[in-house]
Short mmCIF file of C-alpha atoms in Angstrom, two decimals:
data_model
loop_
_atom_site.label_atom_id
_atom_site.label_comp_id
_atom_site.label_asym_id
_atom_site.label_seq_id
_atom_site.Cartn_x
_atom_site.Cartn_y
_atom_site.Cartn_z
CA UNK A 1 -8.31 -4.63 -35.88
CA UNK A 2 -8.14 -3.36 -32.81
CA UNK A 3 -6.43 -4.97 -29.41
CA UNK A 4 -8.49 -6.26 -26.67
CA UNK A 5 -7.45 -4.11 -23.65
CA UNK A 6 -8.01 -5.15 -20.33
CA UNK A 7 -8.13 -2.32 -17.53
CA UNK A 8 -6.95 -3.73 -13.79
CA UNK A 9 -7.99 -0.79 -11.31
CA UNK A 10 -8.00 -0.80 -7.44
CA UNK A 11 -11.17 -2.52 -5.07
CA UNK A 12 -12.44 0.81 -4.63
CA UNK A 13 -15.12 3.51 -6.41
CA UNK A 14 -12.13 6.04 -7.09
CA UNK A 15 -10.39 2.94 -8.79
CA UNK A 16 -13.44 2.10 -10.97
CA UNK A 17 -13.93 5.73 -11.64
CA UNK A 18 -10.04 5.76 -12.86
CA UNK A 19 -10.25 3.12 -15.31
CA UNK A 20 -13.67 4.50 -16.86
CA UNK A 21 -11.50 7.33 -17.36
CA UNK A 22 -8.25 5.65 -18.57
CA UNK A 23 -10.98 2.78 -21.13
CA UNK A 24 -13.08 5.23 -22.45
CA UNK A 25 -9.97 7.96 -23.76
CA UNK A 26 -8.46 5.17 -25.04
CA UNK A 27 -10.65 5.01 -28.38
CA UNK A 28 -9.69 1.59 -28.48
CA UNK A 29 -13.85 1.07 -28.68
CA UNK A 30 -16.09 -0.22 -25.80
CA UNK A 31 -16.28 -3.74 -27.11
CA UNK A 32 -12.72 -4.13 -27.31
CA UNK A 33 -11.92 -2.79 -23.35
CA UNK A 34 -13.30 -4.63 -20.05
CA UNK A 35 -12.37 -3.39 -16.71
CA UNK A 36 -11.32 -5.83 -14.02
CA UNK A 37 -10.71 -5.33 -10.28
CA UNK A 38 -7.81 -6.51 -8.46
CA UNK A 39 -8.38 -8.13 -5.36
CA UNK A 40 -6.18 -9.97 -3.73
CA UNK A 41 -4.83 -12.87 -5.98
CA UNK A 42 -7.37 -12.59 -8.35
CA UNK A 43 -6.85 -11.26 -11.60
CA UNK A 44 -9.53 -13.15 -13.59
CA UNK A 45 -8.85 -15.38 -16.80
CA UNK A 46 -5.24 -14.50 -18.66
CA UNK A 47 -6.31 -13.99 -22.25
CA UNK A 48 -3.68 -14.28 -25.40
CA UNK A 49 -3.71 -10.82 -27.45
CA UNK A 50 -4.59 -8.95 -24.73
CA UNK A 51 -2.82 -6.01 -23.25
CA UNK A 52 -2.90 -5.66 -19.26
CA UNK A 53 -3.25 -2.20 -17.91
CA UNK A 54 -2.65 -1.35 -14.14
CA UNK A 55 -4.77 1.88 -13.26
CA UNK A 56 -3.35 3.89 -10.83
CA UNK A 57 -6.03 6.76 -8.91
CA UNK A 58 -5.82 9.64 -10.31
CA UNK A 59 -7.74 12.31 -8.63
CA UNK A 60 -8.07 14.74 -11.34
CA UNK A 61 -9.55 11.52 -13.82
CA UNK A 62 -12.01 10.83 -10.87
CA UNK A 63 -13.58 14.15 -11.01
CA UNK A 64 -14.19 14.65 -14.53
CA UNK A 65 -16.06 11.30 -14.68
CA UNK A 66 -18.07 12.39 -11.33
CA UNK A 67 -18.76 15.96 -12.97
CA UNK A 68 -19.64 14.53 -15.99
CA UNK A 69 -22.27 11.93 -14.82
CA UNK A 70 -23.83 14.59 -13.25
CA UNK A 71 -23.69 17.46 -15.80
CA UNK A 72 -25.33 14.13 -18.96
CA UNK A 73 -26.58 11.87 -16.78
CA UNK A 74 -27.73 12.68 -13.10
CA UNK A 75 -27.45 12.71 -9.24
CA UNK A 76 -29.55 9.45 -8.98
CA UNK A 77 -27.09 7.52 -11.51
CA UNK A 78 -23.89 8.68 -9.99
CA UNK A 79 -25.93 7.55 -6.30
CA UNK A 80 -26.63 4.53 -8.30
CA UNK A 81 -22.85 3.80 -9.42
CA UNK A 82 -22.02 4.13 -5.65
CA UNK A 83 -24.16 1.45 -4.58
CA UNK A 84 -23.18 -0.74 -6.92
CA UNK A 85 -19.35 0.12 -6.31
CA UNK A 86 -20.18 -2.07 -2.87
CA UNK A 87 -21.21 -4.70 -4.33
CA UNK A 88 -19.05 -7.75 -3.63
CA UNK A 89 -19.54 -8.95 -7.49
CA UNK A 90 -16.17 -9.35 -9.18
CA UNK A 91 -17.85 -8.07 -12.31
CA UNK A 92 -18.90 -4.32 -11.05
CA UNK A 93 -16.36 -2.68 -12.46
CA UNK A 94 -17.25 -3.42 -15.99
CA UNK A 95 -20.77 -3.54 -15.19
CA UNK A 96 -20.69 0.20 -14.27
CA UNK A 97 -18.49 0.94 -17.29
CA UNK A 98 -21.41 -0.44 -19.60
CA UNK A 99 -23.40 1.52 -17.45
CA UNK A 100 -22.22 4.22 -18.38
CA UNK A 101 -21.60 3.82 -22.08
CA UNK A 102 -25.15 3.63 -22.28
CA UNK A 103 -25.83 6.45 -19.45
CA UNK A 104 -23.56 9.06 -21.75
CA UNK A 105 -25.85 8.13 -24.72
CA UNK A 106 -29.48 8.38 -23.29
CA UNK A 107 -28.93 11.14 -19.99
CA UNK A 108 -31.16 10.99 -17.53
CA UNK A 109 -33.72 8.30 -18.99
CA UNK A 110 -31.10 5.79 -18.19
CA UNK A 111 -33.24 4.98 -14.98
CA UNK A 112 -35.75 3.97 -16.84
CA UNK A 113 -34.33 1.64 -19.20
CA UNK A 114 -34.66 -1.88 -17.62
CA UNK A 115 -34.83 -3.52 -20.73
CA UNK A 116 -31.34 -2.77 -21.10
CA UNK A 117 -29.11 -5.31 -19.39
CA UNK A 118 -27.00 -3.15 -18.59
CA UNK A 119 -29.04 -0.81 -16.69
CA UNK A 120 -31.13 -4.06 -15.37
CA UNK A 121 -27.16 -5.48 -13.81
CA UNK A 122 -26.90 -2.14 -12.28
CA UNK A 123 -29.98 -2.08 -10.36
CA UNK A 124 -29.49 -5.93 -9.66
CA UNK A 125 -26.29 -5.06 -7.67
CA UNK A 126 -28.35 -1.76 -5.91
CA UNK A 127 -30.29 -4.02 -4.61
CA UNK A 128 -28.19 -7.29 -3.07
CA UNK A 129 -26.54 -3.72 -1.60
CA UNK A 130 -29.34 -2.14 -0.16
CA UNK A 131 -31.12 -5.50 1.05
CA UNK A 132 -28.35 -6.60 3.07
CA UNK A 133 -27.87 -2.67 4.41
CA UNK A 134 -30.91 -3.38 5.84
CA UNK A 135 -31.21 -6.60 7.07
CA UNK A 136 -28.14 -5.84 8.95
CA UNK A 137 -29.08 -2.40 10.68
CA UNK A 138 -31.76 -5.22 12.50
CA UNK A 139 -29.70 -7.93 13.08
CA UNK A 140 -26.47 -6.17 14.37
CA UNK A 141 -25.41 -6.28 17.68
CA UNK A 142 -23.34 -3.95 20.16
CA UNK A 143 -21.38 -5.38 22.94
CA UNK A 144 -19.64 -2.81 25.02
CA UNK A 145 -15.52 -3.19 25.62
CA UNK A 146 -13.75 -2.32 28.85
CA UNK A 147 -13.07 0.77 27.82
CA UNK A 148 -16.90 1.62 27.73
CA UNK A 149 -16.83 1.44 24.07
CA UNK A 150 -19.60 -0.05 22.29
CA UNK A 151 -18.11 -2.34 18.91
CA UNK A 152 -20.65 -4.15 16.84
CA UNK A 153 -18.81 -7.33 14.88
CA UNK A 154 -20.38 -7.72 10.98
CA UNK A 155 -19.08 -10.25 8.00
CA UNK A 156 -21.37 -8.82 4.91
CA UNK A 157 -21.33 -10.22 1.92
CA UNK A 158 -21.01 -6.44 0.26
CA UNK A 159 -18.65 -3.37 1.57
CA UNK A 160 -21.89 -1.97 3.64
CA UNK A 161 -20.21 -0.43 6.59
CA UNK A 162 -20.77 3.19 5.38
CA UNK A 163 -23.91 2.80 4.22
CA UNK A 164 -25.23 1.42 8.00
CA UNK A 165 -22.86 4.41 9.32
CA UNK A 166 -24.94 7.13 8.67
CA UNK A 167 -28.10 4.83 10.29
CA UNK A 168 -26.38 4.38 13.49
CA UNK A 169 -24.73 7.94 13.97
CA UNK A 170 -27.89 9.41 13.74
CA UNK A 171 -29.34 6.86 16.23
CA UNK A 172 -26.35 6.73 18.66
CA UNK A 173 -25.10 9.98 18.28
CA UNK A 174 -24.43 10.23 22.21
CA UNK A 175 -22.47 6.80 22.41
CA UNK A 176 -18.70 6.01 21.45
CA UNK A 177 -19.18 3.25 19.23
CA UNK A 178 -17.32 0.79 16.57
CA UNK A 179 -19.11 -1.29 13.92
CA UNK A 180 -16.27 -3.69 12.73
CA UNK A 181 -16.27 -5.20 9.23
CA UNK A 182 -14.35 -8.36 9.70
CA UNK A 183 -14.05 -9.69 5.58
CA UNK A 184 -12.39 -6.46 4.71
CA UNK A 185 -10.58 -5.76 8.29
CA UNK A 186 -12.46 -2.11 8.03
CA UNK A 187 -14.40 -0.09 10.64
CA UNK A 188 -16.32 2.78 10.75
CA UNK A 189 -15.63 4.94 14.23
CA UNK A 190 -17.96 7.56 15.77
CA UNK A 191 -17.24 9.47 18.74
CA UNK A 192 -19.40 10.62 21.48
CA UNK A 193 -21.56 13.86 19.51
CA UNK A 194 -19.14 14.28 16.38
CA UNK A 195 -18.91 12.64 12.90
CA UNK A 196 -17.97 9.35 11.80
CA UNK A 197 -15.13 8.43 10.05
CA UNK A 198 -13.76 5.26 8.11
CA UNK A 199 -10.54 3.41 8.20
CA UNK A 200 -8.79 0.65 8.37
CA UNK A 201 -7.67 -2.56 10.73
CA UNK A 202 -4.31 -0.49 10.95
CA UNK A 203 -5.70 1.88 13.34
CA UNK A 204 -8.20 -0.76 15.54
CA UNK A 205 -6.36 -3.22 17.93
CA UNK A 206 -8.68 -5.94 17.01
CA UNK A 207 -7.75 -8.25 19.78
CA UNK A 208 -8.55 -5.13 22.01
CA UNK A 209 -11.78 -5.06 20.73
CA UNK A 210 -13.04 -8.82 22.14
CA UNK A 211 -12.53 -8.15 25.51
CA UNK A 212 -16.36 -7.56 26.36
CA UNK A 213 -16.51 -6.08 29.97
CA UNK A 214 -18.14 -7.87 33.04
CA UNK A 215 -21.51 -5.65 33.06
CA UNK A 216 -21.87 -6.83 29.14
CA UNK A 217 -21.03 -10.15 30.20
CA UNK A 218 -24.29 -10.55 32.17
CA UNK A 219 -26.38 -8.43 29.96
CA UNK A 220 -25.54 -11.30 27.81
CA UNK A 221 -26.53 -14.20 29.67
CA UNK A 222 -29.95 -12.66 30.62
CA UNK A 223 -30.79 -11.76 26.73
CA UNK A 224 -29.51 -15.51 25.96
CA UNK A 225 -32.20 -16.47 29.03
CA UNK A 226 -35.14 -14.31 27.37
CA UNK A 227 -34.70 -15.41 24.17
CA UNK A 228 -34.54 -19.05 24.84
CA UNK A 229 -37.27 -18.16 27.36
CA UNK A 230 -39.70 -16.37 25.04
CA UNK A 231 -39.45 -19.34 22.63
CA UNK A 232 -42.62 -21.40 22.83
CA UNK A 233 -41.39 -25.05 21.48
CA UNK A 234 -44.35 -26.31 20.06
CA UNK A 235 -44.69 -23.00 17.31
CA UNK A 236 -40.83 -22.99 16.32
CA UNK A 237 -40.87 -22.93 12.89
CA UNK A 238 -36.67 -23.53 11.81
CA UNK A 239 -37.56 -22.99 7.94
CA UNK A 240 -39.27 -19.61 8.73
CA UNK A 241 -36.65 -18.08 11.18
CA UNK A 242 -33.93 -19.44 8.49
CA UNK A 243 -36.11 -17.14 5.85
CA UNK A 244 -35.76 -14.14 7.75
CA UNK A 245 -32.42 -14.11 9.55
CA UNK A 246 -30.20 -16.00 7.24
CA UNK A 247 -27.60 -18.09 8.67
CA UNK A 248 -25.01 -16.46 7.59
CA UNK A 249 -25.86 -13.01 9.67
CA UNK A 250 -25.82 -14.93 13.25
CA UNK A 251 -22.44 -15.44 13.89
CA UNK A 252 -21.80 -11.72 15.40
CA UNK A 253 -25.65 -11.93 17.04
CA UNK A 254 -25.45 -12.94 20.76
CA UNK A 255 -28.31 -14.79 20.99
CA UNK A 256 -26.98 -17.38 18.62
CA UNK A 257 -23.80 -17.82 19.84
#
């Protein structure tokens, strides 16, 4: 009988993409492995008769997995396996790995399988991604800096910063600009006409990056004024505005604060 083995892998797409590697030539048999993603303390439920493996990246292992979703599967599965790689759902590690096993079986149909619970979890994840991409590219907000800089504050649920990057660059590609992702102390940076790039809070002074300057400063007060102007009292509906901008997204929104 075999082991129960029990994959640990880094919070990141080229960690997944490691331990799919490192589960699946294991022949230990797909029932018997479950990936898991470290993060922070959490390491999920200790089992007995289990044996713990820490994944380390491997860029070569990455590769072949990318290459071969593409070559048996296809483009809109691996674009798939991205998405869901942001999800903030402790369980999309293994999710993708059973995405897979069943992926590597049927090819490109795979998209069209939602029967399959597998395939259904997948898309489930897509789309918390994708919905919150897009609520946010409405509801965030730049405030320029001192330096003339303009930073825009989020705290998403998933890891959407680079999917909004691309949305912005194209929009603002004439502006110096930081959108700031404050749950994972991330930022994407894009310079005045030239690509963006990712990093981390290493590289941001994030106190730095509060000090709004005087002209933003009054641009503030008179959006606060015409929004609290605009509002006709005897129409708010609080249930309705709760429906479409969700609590939770108003904390970086000047209006709100």
């Amino acid at each position: 009988m075999s082991e129960k083995k029990v994959y640990q892998c880094e919070d990141s797409l080229e960690g997944i993409l490691t331990a799919v590697y490192d589960a699946w030539s294991s022949r230990n048999g797909h029932g018997n492995n479950e990936i898991r993603i470290l993060s922070g303390d959490y390491q999920g439920n200790m089992e007995l008769f289990t044996e713990y493996i820490i994944v380390k990246n491997s860029e070569e292992k990455i590769s072949k997995v990318i290459k071969a979703v593409y070559e048996k599967i296809s483009s809109e599965a691996y674009e798939l396996i991205c998405s869901a790689a942001c999800s903030c759902e402790q369980s999309r590690g293994d999710d993708i790995y059973r995405f897979l096993i069943v992926g590597f079986s049927v090819g490109r149909e795979i998209v069209d399988q939602l029967h399959n619970k597998y395939v259904m979890r997948i898309f489930e994840l897509t789309r918390n991604v994708s919905n919150e991409a897009h609520h946010l590219k409405g509801f965030l907000r730049f405030q320029e800096i001192e330096e003339g800089i303009l930073v825009a504050k989020i705290a998403p649920k998933n890891d959407v910063i680079r999917i909004l990057a691309p949305h912005f660059s194209d929009r603002l590609c004439q502006e110096n600009f930081i959108i700031y992702d404050e749950n994972r102390n991330t930022a994407i940076v894009h310079g005045e006409s030239k690509a963006w790039f990712y990093t981390d809070s290493s590289m941001l002074d994030v106190d730095r990056i509060k000090n709004i300057s005087e002209r933003e400063e009054s641009i503030d007060i008179m959006w606060k004024a015409f929004f609290q102007t605009i509002s006709i009292k005897e129409r708010e509906n609080k249930n309705l505005q709760r429906n479409n901008l969700p609590i939770r997204f108003r904390s970086n929104m000047t209006e709100f604060e």
